[in-house]
Coordinates of C-alpha atoms and ligand atoms in Angstrom, one line a residue:
M1 CA 0.0 0.0 0.0
A2 CA 1.4 3.4 -1.2
A3 CA -0.2 6.2 1.0
A4 CA -0.8 9.3 -0.8
V5 CA 0.6 12.1 1.4
K6 CA 0.8 14.8 -1.2
A7 CA -0.4 18.4 -0.6
E8 CA 0.9 18.4 3.0
G9 CA -0.9 15.0 3.7
Y10 CA -4.1 16.3 2.3
G11 CA -3.7 19.3 4.8
H12 CA -2.9 17.2 7.8
G13 CA 0.8 17.8 7.8
L14 CA 3.2 15.8 5.5
V15 CA 5.7 14.5 8.0
R16 CA 3.2 14.1 10.8
V17 CA 1.0 11.8 8.6
A18 CA 3.9 9.9 7.1
R19 CA 5.0 9.1 10.7
A20 CA 1.6 8.1 11.9
L21 CA 0.9 5.8 9.0
D22 CA 2.4 2.4 8.8
A23 CA 2.4 2.4 5.0
D24 CA 4.6 0.2 2.7
A25 CA 5.4 3.3 0.6
F26 CA 4.4 7.0 0.3
A27 CA 3.2 8.7 -2.8
V28 CA 3.9 12.4 -3.5
A29 CA 3.4 15.0 -6.2
C30 CA 6.9 16.5 -6.5
I31 CA 10.5 16.0 -5.4
E32 CA 10.3 18.8 -2.6
E33 CA 7.8 16.8 -0.7
A34 CA 9.9 13.6 -1.1
L35 CA 13.0 15.3 0.1
T36 CA 11.1 16.6 3.2
L37 CA 10.1 13.2 4.1
R38 CA 13.7 11.9 3.6
E39 CA 15.0 14.8 5.7
A40 CA 12.6 13.8 8.5
G41 CA 14.1 10.3 8.4
I42 CA 11.2 8.5 6.5
D43 CA 13.0 5.5 4.9
R44 CA 10.1 3.7 3.2
P45 CA 9.9 3.8 -0.6
I46 CA 8.7 7.2 -1.9
L47 CA 7.0 7.4 -5.3
L48 CA 6.9 10.7 -7.3
L49 CA 3.5 10.2 -8.9
E50 CA 4.3 12.8 -11.7
G51 CA 8.0 11.8 -12.0
V52 CA 10.7 14.3 -12.5
F53 CA 9.8 17.8 -14.1
E54 CA 13.4 18.2 -15.2
A55 CA 16.5 16.0 -15.9
E56 CA 18.4 17.6 -13.0
E57 CA 16.1 16.0 -10.4
L58 CA 17.1 12.5 -11.5
A59 CA 20.5 12.7 -9.7
S60 CA 18.7 13.7 -6.5
C61 CA 16.2 10.8 -7.0
A62 CA 19.0 8.4 -7.2
R63 CA 20.9 9.8 -4.2
H64 CA 17.8 9.8 -2.0
D65 CA 16.3 6.6 -3.4
L66 CA 13.1 7.9 -4.8
D67 CA 11.0 6.1 -7.2
I68 CA 9.5 7.8 -10.1
A69 CA 6.6 7.6 -12.6
V70 CA 7.4 7.9 -16.2
H71 CA 4.4 9.2 -18.1
H72 CA 5.8 10.9 -21.1
P73 CA 8.2 10.1 -23.9
E74 CA 10.3 13.2 -22.8
Q75 CA 10.8 11.6 -19.4
V76 CA 12.1 8.4 -21.2
R77 CA 14.6 10.6 -23.1
M78 CA 15.8 12.3 -19.9
L79 CA 16.4 8.8 -18.4
E80 CA 18.3 7.6 -21.4
C81 CA 20.7 10.6 -21.2
A82 CA 21.1 10.4 -17.4
R83 CA 23.9 8.6 -15.5
P84 CA 22.7 8.6 -12.0
E85 CA 25.0 7.1 -9.3
Q86 CA 22.5 4.2 -8.9
P87 CA 19.6 3.0 -11.3
L88 CA 16.2 4.2 -10.5
R89 CA 12.9 2.3 -9.7
V90 CA 10.5 3.4 -12.4
W91 CA 6.7 3.1 -12.7
L92 CA 5.6 3.3 -16.3
K93 CA 2.3 5.2 -16.3
I94 CA -0.3 4.3 -18.9
D95 CA -3.0 6.7 -20.0
T96 CA -6.0 4.4 -19.8
G97 CA -8.6 7.1 -20.0
M98 CA -8.0 9.9 -17.6
H99 CA -6.2 11.7 -20.5
R100 CA -4.1 13.8 -18.2
L101 CA -0.7 12.0 -17.6
G102 CA 0.5 8.7 -19.1
L103 CA 1.9 7.1 -22.2
K104 CA -0.6 6.1 -24.8
P105 CA -1.4 2.4 -24.6
E106 CA -0.1 1.7 -28.1
T107 CA 3.3 3.1 -27.3
V108 CA 3.6 1.3 -24.0
S109 CA 5.6 -1.8 -25.3
T110 CA 8.2 0.3 -27.1
A111 CA 8.6 2.6 -24.1
W112 CA 8.9 -0.4 -21.7
Q113 CA 11.7 -1.7 -23.9
Q114 CA 13.6 1.6 -24.0
L115 CA 13.3 1.7 -20.3
H116 CA 14.4 -1.9 -19.9
D117 CA 17.4 -1.1 -22.1
C118 CA 18.3 2.1 -20.2
P119 CA 21.3 1.7 -17.7
A120 CA 19.7 4.3 -15.5
V121 CA 16.6 2.3 -14.8
R122 CA 16.3 -0.7 -12.5
S123 CA 15.0 -3.9 -14.1
D124 CA 11.8 -4.0 -11.9
I125 CA 9.7 -1.7 -13.9
G126 CA 6.3 -1.2 -12.5
L127 CA 3.0 -0.5 -14.5
M128 CA 0.6 2.0 -13.2
S129 CA -2.4 4.1 -14.4
H130 CA -5.0 6.2 -12.7
L131 CA -8.8 6.1 -12.5
A132 CA -10.9 9.0 -13.9
R133 CA -14.4 7.9 -12.6
A134 CA -14.0 5.3 -10.0
D135 CA -16.0 7.6 -7.6
E136 CA -19.1 7.0 -9.7
R137 CA -20.3 3.5 -8.7
A138 CA -22.8 3.2 -11.5
C139 CA -20.5 4.1 -14.2
D140 CA -18.7 1.6 -16.4
Y141 CA -15.7 3.8 -17.3
T142 CA -13.6 2.1 -14.7
V143 CA -14.2 -1.3 -16.3
R144 CA -13.1 0.1 -19.8
Q145 CA -10.0 1.6 -18.0
L146 CA -9.2 -1.8 -16.7
E147 CA -9.6 -3.4 -20.0
T148 CA -7.3 -0.8 -21.6
F149 CA -4.8 -1.4 -18.9
A150 CA -4.9 -5.2 -19.3
A151 CA -4.4 -4.8 -23.1
A152 CA -1.5 -2.3 -22.7
A153 CA 0.3 -4.3 -20.0
A154 CA -0.3 -7.7 -21.6
G155 CA 2.8 -9.8 -21.7
L156 CA 5.0 -7.3 -19.8
P157 CA 6.4 -8.3 -16.3
G158 CA 6.2 -6.2 -13.2
E159 CA 4.1 -4.9 -10.4
R160 CA 0.8 -3.3 -11.2
S161 CA -1.0 -0.4 -9.5
L162 CA -4.2 1.2 -10.4
A163 CA -6.5 1.9 -7.5
N164 CA -7.2 5.2 -5.7
S165 CA -9.5 5.3 -2.6
A166 CA -12.6 5.0 -4.8
G167 CA -11.1 2.0 -6.6
I168 CA -10.2 0.4 -3.3
L169 CA -13.5 0.7 -1.8
S170 CA -15.7 -0.1 -4.9
W171 CA -13.7 -1.8 -7.5
P172 CA -11.9 -4.8 -6.1
Q173 CA -10.8 -5.8 -9.6
T174 CA -8.5 -2.7 -9.7
H175 CA -6.4 -3.7 -6.6
F176 CA -3.4 -5.6 -8.1
D177 CA -0.1 -5.3 -6.4
W178 CA -0.2 -1.9 -4.9
V179 CA -3.2 0.3 -4.0
R180 CA -2.7 4.1 -3.6
P181 CA -5.2 5.3 -1.0
G182 CA -5.4 9.1 -0.4
I183 CA -8.6 10.7 0.9
M184 CA -9.9 7.5 2.7
L185 CA -6.7 7.5 5.0
Y186 CA -7.9 10.9 6.3
G187 CA -11.4 9.6 6.9
A188 CA -13.4 11.1 4.1
S189 CA -15.5 9.4 1.5
P190 CA -14.2 9.5 -2.1
F191 CA -17.8 9.0 -3.5
V192 CA -20.1 11.7 -4.8
D193 CA -23.0 10.0 -3.1
S194 CA -21.7 8.9 0.3
L195 CA -20.5 10.4 3.5
A196 CA -17.6 9.0 5.6
P197 CA -19.7 7.1 8.0
D198 CA -21.4 5.2 5.1
E199 CA -18.0 3.9 4.2
D200 CA -17.1 3.2 7.9
L201 CA -14.5 5.9 7.8
R202 CA -13.7 8.2 10.7
P203 CA -12.4 11.8 10.2
V204 CA -8.8 12.4 11.2
M205 CA -9.2 16.2 11.1
T206 CA -11.6 18.2 13.1
L207 CA -11.6 21.8 12.3
S208 CA -12.9 23.7 15.3
T209 CA -13.0 27.4 16.8
R210 CA -15.0 29.2 19.4
L211 CA -17.7 31.6 19.9
I212 CA -16.2 35.1 20.3
A213 CA -19.5 37.1 20.6
I214 CA -23.2 36.7 21.1
N215 CA -25.2 39.6 19.9
R216 CA -29.0 40.3 20.3
L217 CA -30.3 41.6 16.9
R218 CA -33.7 43.0 16.1
K219 CA -36.2 41.8 13.4
D220 CA -35.0 43.0 9.9
E221 CA -31.5 43.7 10.9
P222 CA -29.1 42.3 8.2
V223 CA -26.0 40.3 9.1
G224 CA -22.6 40.6 7.6
Y225 CA -21.1 41.8 4.4
G226 CA -23.6 42.5 1.7
G227 CA -26.5 42.2 4.2
T228 CA -27.5 39.0 2.4
W229 CA -29.3 37.4 5.5
T230 CA -31.8 39.4 7.5
C231 CA -33.2 38.5 10.9
P232 CA -36.8 37.2 10.6
E233 CA -37.3 38.0 14.2
D234 CA -35.5 39.4 17.4
M235 CA -32.7 36.9 18.0
D236 CA -29.3 35.9 19.1
V237 CA -26.5 35.8 16.6
G238 CA -23.2 34.1 17.4
V239 CA -19.8 35.0 16.0
A240 CA -17.3 32.2 15.6
A241 CA -13.7 33.0 14.9
A242 CA -13.0 31.2 11.6
G243 CA -13.3 32.3 7.9
Y244 CA -11.9 31.9 4.5
G245 CA -8.5 33.0 5.9
D246 CA -8.5 29.8 7.7
G247 CA -9.7 27.7 4.8
Y248 CA -13.3 27.7 5.5
P249 CA -15.2 28.0 2.1
R250 CA -16.2 31.4 1.2
H251 CA -19.1 29.9 -0.7
A252 CA -20.7 28.0 2.2
P253 CA -24.3 29.3 2.0
S254 CA -26.7 30.3 4.8
G255 CA -27.9 27.1 6.2
T256 CA -24.5 25.4 6.4
P257 CA -24.3 23.3 9.5
V258 CA -21.7 23.8 12.4
L259 CA -21.8 22.0 15.8
I260 CA -22.0 24.3 18.9
N261 CA -21.3 22.2 22.0
G262 CA -21.9 19.1 19.8
R263 CA -25.5 20.3 18.4
E264 CA -26.0 21.4 14.9
A265 CA -26.5 25.2 14.3
T266 CA -26.4 26.9 11.1
L267 CA -24.4 29.5 9.4
I268 CA -26.1 32.8 8.3
G269 CA -24.9 35.5 6.1
R270 CA -21.6 35.6 4.3
V271 CA -18.4 34.0 5.4
S272 CA -15.8 36.5 6.0
M273 CA -12.0 36.3 6.3
D274 CA -11.8 35.6 9.9
M275 CA -15.4 35.1 11.1
I276 CA -18.6 33.3 10.5
T277 CA -22.0 34.3 12.0
L278 CA -24.4 31.7 13.4
D279 CA -28.2 31.4 14.1
L280 CA -28.5 30.9 17.9
R281 CA -32.3 30.7 18.0
R282 CA -32.1 27.0 18.9
H283 CA -29.1 27.4 21.2
P284 CA -30.2 29.4 24.2
E285 CA -27.4 27.7 26.3
A286 CA -24.6 28.9 24.0
R287 CA -22.0 31.1 25.7
I288 CA -18.9 33.0 24.5
G289 CA -16.0 30.7 24.4
D290 CA -18.0 27.5 23.7
P291 CA -16.5 25.2 21.0
V292 CA -17.7 25.3 17.4
V293 CA -16.9 22.5 15.1
L294 CA -16.8 23.4 11.5
W295 CA -16.2 19.9 10.2
G296 CA -14.9 16.6 11.4
E297 CA -16.0 14.5 14.4
G298 CA -19.8 14.5 14.2
L299 CA -20.0 16.6 11.1
P300 CA -18.6 15.0 7.9
V301 CA -16.6 17.4 5.8
E302 CA -18.4 16.0 2.7
R303 CA -21.6 17.8 3.9
I304 CA -19.8 21.2 4.0
A305 CA -18.2 20.4 0.7
Q306 CA -21.5 19.6 -1.0
L307 CA -23.1 22.8 0.3
A308 CA -20.2 24.9 -0.7
D309 CA -20.2 23.4 -4.2
T310 CA -16.8 21.8 -3.8
I311 CA -15.2 18.5 -2.6
S312 CA -13.7 17.3 0.7
Y313 CA -10.3 17.1 -0.9
T314 CA -10.1 20.9 -1.3
L315 CA -11.5 21.7 2.2
L316 CA -8.9 19.4 3.9
C317 CA -5.9 20.6 1.7
G318 CA -7.0 24.2 2.1
V319 CA -6.7 24.7 5.9
T320 CA -4.3 27.6 6.1
A321 CA -1.0 27.9 8.0
R322 CA -2.3 30.1 10.7
V323 CA -4.8 27.4 12.0
K324 CA -3.1 25.8 15.1
R325 CA -2.6 22.1 14.7
E326 CA -3.2 19.9 17.8
V327 CA -2.5 16.2 17.6
I328 CA -4.9 14.1 19.6
P329 CA -4.0 10.4 20.0
A330 CA -6.5 8.0 18.5
D331 CA -8.7 6.2 21.1
G332 CA -8.2 2.7 19.3
Ligands
PLP401 C1 -3.7 11.7 -5.4 C2 -3.6 10.3 -6.1 C3 -4.1 9.2 -5.4 C4 -5.0 9.1 -4.3 O1 -6.3 9.5 -4.6 P1 -7.5 9.5 -3.6 O2 -8.7 9.8 -4.4 O3 -7.1 10.6 -2.6 O4 -7.5 8.1 -2.9 C5 -3.8 8.0 -6.2 N1 -3.1 7.9 -7.2 C6 -2.6 9.1 -7.9 C7 -1.9 9.0 -9.1 C8 -2.9 10.3 -7.3 O5 -2.5 11.4 -7.9

């Protein structure tokens, strides 16, 4: 299992996550992330999912024992010209239908032979691809990608890797030798139509803040920038100290849930940089200083993502540097 820890471990902290996970290998997007892991003493295999961006990086990959995807003829040429201090473990990446990265299926056997003949490449060449629509359970595109993968890889030796989280949870025939989970490791569902609890996943991140003000407003008084929400009656409005400057989505609409003291309340008015405003009509017990959960334990991040017209991945990755991280040991 190669754990995807790119983008700061999906916002959880790259080194923190790598140390916490007992993964057979780690997958990252760029050499900087890989070197950060090596500097932190992580000695498991590390795969650069997009390979190197320039030939100069190959020497560094050899020195730090980093494995690379090769997804383009240009990267094959770089390897043919390179003389690294030791040969590199290479994963030949096949485009089976994502049409983003990967060698065209009809060019795979030629590229494989070129890599096989290349002194800079280790003999155990892997074969990988990426699924474009595995999160849609009713869609047969994954089956077609599997067929394309099988045809392109036919007759070639080597380990195979295809599955992301959605493939792992929904498409067992994609598992092969190495799976590459990302979002599921962080306790969020990869599917468009389910929440973490439906998949038996528990959130790793809980984003929380506190109430910093409670204000009695009168009927018809507008709340926040643009006055987009108006009090329908005399009521208490709470102010919580978190906004888009912390990574909370600016587009979360009025009605988006939060948890105050563990009970659902709703956002009203616009999200601002440092604050959100909350409807306290059903929370007469709320006091300044009370905890407010924005997503995580008890409030799946997918719900917030759906309402804000985005996906859980962007919310988790987008928590900004000013948010204080606190590590709480899991309770088993
Ligand atoms: C990010 C990534 C993964 C993990 O995807 P999830 O949907 O988060 O499980 C797997 N493989 C590749 C190539 C990736 O870029």
